[in-house]
CSV table of C-alpha atoms and ligand atoms in Angstrom, one decimal:
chain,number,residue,atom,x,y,z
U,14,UNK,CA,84.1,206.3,82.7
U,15,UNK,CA,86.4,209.1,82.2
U,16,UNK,CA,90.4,209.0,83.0
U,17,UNK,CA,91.6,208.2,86.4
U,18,UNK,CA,92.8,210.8,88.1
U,19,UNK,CA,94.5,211.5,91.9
U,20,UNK,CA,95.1,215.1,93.0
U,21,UNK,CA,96.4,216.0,96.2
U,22,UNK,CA,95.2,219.1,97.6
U,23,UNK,CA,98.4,221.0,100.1
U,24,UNK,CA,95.9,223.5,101.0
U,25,UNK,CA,97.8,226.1,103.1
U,26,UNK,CA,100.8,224.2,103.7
U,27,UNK,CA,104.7,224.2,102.7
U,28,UNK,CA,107.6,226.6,102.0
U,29,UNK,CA,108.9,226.0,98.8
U,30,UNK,CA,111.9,223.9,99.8
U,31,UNK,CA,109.4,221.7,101.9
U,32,UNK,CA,107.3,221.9,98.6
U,33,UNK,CA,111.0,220.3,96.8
U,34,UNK,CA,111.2,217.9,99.4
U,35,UNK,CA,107.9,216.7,99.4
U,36,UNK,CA,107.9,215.9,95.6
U,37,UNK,CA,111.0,214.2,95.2
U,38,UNK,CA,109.1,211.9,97.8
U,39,UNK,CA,106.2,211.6,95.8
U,40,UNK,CA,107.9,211.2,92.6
U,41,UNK,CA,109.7,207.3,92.7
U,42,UNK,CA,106.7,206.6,94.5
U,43,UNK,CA,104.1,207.1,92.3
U,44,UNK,CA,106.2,206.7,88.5
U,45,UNK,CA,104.4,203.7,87.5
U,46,UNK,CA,100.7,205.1,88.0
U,47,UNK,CA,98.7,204.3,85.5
U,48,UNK,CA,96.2,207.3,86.6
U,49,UNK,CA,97.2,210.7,86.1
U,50,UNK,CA,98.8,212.6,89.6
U,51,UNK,CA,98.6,216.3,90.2
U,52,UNK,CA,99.7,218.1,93.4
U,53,UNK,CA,97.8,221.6,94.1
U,54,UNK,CA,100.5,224.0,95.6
U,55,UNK,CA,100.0,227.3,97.2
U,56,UNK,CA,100.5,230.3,94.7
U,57,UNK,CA,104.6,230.7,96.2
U,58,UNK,CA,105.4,227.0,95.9
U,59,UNK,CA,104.3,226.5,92.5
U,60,UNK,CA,107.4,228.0,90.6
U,61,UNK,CA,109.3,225.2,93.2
U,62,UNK,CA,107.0,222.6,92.4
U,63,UNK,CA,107.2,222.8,88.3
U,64,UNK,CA,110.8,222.3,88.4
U,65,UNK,CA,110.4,219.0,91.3
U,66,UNK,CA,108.1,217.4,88.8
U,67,UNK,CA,110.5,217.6,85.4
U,68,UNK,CA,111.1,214.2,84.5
U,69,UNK,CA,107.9,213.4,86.1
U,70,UNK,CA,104.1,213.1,84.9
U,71,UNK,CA,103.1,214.6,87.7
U,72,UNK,CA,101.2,218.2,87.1
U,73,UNK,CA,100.5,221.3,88.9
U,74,UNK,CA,98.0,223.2,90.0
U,75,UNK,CA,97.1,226.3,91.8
U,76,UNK,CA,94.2,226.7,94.4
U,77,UNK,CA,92.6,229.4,93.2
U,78,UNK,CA,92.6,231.9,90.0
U,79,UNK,CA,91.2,235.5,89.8
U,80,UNK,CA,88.6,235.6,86.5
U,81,UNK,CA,90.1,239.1,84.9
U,82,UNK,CA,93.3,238.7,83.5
U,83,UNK,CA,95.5,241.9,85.1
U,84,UNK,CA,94.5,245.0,87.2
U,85,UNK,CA,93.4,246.5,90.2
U,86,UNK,CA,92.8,243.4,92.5
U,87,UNK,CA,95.7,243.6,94.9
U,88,UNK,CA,96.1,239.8,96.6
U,89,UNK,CA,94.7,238.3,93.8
U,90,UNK,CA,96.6,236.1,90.6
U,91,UNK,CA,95.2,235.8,87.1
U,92,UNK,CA,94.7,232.6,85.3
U,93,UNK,CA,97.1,234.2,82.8
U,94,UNK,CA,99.3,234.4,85.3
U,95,UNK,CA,99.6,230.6,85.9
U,96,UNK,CA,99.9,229.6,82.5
U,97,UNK,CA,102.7,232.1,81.8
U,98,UNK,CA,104.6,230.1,84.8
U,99,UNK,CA,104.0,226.9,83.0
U,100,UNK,CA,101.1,225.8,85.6
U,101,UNK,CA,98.3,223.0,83.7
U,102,UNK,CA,95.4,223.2,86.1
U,103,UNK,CA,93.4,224.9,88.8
U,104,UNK,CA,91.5,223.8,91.7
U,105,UNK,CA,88.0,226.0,91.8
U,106,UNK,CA,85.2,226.4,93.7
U,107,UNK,CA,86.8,224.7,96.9
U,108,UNK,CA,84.6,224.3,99.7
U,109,UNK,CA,86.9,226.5,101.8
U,110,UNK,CA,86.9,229.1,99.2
U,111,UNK,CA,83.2,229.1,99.1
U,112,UNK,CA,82.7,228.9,102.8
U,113,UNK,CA,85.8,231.2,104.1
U,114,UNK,CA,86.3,233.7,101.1
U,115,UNK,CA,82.9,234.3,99.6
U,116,UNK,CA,83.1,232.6,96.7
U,117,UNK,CA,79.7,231.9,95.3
U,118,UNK,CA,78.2,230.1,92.1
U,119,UNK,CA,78.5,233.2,90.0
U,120,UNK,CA,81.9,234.3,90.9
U,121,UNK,CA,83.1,230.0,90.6
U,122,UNK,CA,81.6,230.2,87.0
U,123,UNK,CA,84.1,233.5,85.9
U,124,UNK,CA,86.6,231.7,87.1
U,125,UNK,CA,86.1,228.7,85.1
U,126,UNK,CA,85.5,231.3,82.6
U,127,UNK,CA,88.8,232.7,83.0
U,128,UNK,CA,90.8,228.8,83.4
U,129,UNK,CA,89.6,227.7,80.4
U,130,UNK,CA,90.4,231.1,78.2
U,131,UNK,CA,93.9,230.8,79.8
U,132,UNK,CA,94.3,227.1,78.6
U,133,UNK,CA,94.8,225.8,82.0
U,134,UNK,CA,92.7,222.5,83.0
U,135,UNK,CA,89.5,223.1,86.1
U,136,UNK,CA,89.3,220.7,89.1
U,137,UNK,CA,85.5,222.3,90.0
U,138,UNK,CA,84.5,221.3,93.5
U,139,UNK,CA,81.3,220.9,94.3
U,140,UNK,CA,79.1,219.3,97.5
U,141,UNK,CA,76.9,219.9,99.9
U,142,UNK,CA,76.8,220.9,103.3
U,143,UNK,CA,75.6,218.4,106.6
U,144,UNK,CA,71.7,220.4,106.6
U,145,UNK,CA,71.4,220.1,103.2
U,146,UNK,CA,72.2,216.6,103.5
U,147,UNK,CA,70.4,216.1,106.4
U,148,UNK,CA,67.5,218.1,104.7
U,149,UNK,CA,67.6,215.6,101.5
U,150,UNK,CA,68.4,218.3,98.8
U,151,UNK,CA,72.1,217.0,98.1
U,152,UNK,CA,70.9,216.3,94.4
U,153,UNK,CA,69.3,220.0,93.9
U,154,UNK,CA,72.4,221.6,95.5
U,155,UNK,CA,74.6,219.8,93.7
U,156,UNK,CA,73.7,219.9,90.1
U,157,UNK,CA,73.0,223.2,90.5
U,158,UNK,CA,76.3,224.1,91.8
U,159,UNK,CA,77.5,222.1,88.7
U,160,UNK,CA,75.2,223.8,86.0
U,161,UNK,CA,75.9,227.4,86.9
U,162,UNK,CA,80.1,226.5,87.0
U,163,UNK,CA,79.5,225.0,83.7
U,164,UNK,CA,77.6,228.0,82.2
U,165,UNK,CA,79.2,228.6,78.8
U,166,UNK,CA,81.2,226.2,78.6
U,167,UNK,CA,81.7,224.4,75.5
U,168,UNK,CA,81.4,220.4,74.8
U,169,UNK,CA,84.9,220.7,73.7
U,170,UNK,CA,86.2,222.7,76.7
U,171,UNK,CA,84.6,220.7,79.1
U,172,UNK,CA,87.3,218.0,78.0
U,173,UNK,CA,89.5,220.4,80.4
U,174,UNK,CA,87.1,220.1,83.2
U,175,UNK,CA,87.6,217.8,86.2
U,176,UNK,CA,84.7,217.9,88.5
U,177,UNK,CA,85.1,217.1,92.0
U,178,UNK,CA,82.5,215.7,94.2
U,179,UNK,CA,83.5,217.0,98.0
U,180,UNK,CA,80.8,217.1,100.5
U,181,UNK,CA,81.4,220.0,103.0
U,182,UNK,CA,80.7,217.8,106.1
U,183,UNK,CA,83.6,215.3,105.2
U,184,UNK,CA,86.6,217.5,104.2
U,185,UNK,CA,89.1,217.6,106.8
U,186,UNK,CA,87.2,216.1,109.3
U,187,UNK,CA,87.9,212.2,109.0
U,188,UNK,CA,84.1,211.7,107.9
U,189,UNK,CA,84.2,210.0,104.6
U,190,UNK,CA,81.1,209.9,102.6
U,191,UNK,CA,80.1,205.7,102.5
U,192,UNK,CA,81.1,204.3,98.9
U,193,UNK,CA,77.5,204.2,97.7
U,194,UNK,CA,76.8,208.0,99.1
U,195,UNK,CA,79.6,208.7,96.5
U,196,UNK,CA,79.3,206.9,94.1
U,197,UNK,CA,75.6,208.2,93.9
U,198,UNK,CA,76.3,211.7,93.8
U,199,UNK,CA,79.5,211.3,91.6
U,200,UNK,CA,76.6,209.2,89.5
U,201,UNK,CA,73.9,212.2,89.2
U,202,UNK,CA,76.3,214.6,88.6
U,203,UNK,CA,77.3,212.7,85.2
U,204,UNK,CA,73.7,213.0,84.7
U,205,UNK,CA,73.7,217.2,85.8
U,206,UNK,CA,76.4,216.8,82.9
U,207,UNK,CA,74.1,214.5,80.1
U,208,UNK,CA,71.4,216.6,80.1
U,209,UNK,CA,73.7,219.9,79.7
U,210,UNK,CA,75.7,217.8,76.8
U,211,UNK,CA,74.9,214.5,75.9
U,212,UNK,CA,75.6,210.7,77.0
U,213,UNK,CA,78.9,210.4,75.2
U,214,UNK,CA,80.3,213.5,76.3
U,215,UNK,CA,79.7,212.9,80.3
U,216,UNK,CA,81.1,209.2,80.1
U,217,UNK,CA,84.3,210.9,79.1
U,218,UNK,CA,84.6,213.5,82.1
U,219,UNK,CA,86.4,212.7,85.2
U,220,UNK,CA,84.3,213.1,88.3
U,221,UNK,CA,86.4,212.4,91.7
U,222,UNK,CA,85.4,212.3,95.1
U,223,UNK,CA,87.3,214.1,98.1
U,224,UNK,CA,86.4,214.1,101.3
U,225,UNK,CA,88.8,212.3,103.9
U,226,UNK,CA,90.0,210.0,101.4
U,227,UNK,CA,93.0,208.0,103.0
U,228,UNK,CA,95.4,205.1,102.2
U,229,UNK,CA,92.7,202.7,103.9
U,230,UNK,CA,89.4,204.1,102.6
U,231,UNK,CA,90.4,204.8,98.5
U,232,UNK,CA,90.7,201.3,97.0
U,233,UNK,CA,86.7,200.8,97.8
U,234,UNK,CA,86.0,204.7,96.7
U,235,UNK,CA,87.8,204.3,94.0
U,236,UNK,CA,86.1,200.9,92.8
U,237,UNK,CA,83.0,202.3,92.3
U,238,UNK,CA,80.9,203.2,88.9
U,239,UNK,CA,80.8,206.6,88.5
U,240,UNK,CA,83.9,207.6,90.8
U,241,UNK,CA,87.1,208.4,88.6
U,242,UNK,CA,89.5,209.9,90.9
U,243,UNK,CA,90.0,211.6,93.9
U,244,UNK,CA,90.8,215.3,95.6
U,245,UNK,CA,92.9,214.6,98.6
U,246,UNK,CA,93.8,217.1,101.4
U,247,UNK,CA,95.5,215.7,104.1
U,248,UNK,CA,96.7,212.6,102.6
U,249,UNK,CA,98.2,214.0,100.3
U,250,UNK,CA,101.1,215.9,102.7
U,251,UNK,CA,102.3,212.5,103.5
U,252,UNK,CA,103.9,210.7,100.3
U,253,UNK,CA,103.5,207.0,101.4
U,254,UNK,CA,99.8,207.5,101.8
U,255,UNK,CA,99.6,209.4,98.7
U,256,UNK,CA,101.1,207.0,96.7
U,257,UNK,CA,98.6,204.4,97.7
U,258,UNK,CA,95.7,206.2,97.1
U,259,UNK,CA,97.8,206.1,93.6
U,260,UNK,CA,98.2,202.8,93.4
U,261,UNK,CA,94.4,202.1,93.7
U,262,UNK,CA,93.6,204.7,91.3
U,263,UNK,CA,93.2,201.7,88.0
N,318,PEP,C1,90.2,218.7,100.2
N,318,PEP,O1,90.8,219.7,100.7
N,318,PEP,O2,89.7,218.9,99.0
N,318,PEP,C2,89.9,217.5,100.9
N,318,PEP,C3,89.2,216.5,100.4
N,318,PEP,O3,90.5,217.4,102.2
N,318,PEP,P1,90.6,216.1,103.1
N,318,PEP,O4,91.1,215.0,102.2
N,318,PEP,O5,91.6,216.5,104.1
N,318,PEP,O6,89.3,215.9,103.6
């Protein structure tokens, strides 16, 4: 299906020296992946992290991007912003954004808006929470999440999309979903994504799953169909684990 790829996720965590640190640990680790590797840095670690990974492959990304490109919106950074420092992509639409910051379909589609007018590259979360699990609507929530994100976006832009299967009820919580609960959402999400494009276009996009993923658990997540990748949040502050989930990413 689409290109393999392994993002860690740092949340809020590291000073930029630890950010340094961190990296150069990562880095002889993981320089014969055969995936592509991305750490997502807070906003102040980023100008550290995009001089650790020269001489790497590994990219950057910010959390979060405001969708206007300068003004009045004191706290906030501008997708402009990023790509002036040298930043590739942008995590959007995380769970904890949506849940602890008010971020909501409409405002997740501006900034997707803004990403791809910037020239950076999206990593669009999406997933349900436990009730709407538990109340069988994962599919609805889901690829509706997904179709408003994606609203105006071209077929050729949406080669800078990563999408990013998360349910709510396993991030940071040590509940991963079961390989087939993935692998079936990851699967009718590249569906959400044919019947917005076509077949051909929605084979080609990279759909990970992130939720608890660990050095133990990834090799089976990762073998499945219509899982390309994953978004990792606590593994990904420790570079040994990292590097396995890496390694299993072919
Ligand atoms: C995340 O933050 O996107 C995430 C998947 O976190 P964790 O791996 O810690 O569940």
């Amino acid at each position: 299906m689409g290109k393999y790829v392994i993002a860690g996720n740092w949340k809020m965590n590291k000073t930029p020296a630890e950010t340094t640190a961190l990296i150069e640990e990562i880095k002889p680790l993981v320089k014969d992946a055969t995936c592509d590797v991305i750490v997502g840095v807070p906003f102040v670690d980023l100008a550290a992290a995009l001089e650790a990974v020269k001489g790497s492959k590994i990219g950057v990304a910010a959390q979060n991007c405001h969708w206007e490109k300068s003004g009045a919106y004191t706290g906030e950074i501008s997708a402009e912003m990023l790509k002036a420092m040298g930043v590739g992509y942008v995590i959007l639409g995380h769970s904890e954004r949506r849940t602890y910051f008010g971020d909501t379909d409409v405002t997740v589609q501006k900034r997707v808006r803004a990403a791809l007018d910037a020239g950076l590259t999206v990593i669009l979360c999406v997933g349900e929470y436990l009730e709407q699990r538990e109340q069988g609507i994962t599919g609805e929530v889901v690829a509706m999440q997904t179709k408003i994100a994606l609203g105006g976006v071209s077929k050729e832009e949406l080669s800078r999309i990563i999408i990013a299967y998360e349910p709510v009820w396993a991030i940071g919580t040590g509940r991963t979903a079961t390989a087939e609960q993935a692998n079936e959402v990851c699967a009718l999400i590249r569906k959400t994504i044919t019947g917005l494009y076509s077949c051909q276009t929605a084979k080609k996009v990279t759909i990970q799953y992130g939720g608890s993923m660990n050095a133990a658990n990834a090799a089976e997540l990762l073998a499945q169909s219509d899982v390309d990748g994953g978004l990792i949040g606590g593994a990904s502050l420790k570079a040994p684990d990292f590097a396995t989930i890496v390694a299993a990413a072919k």
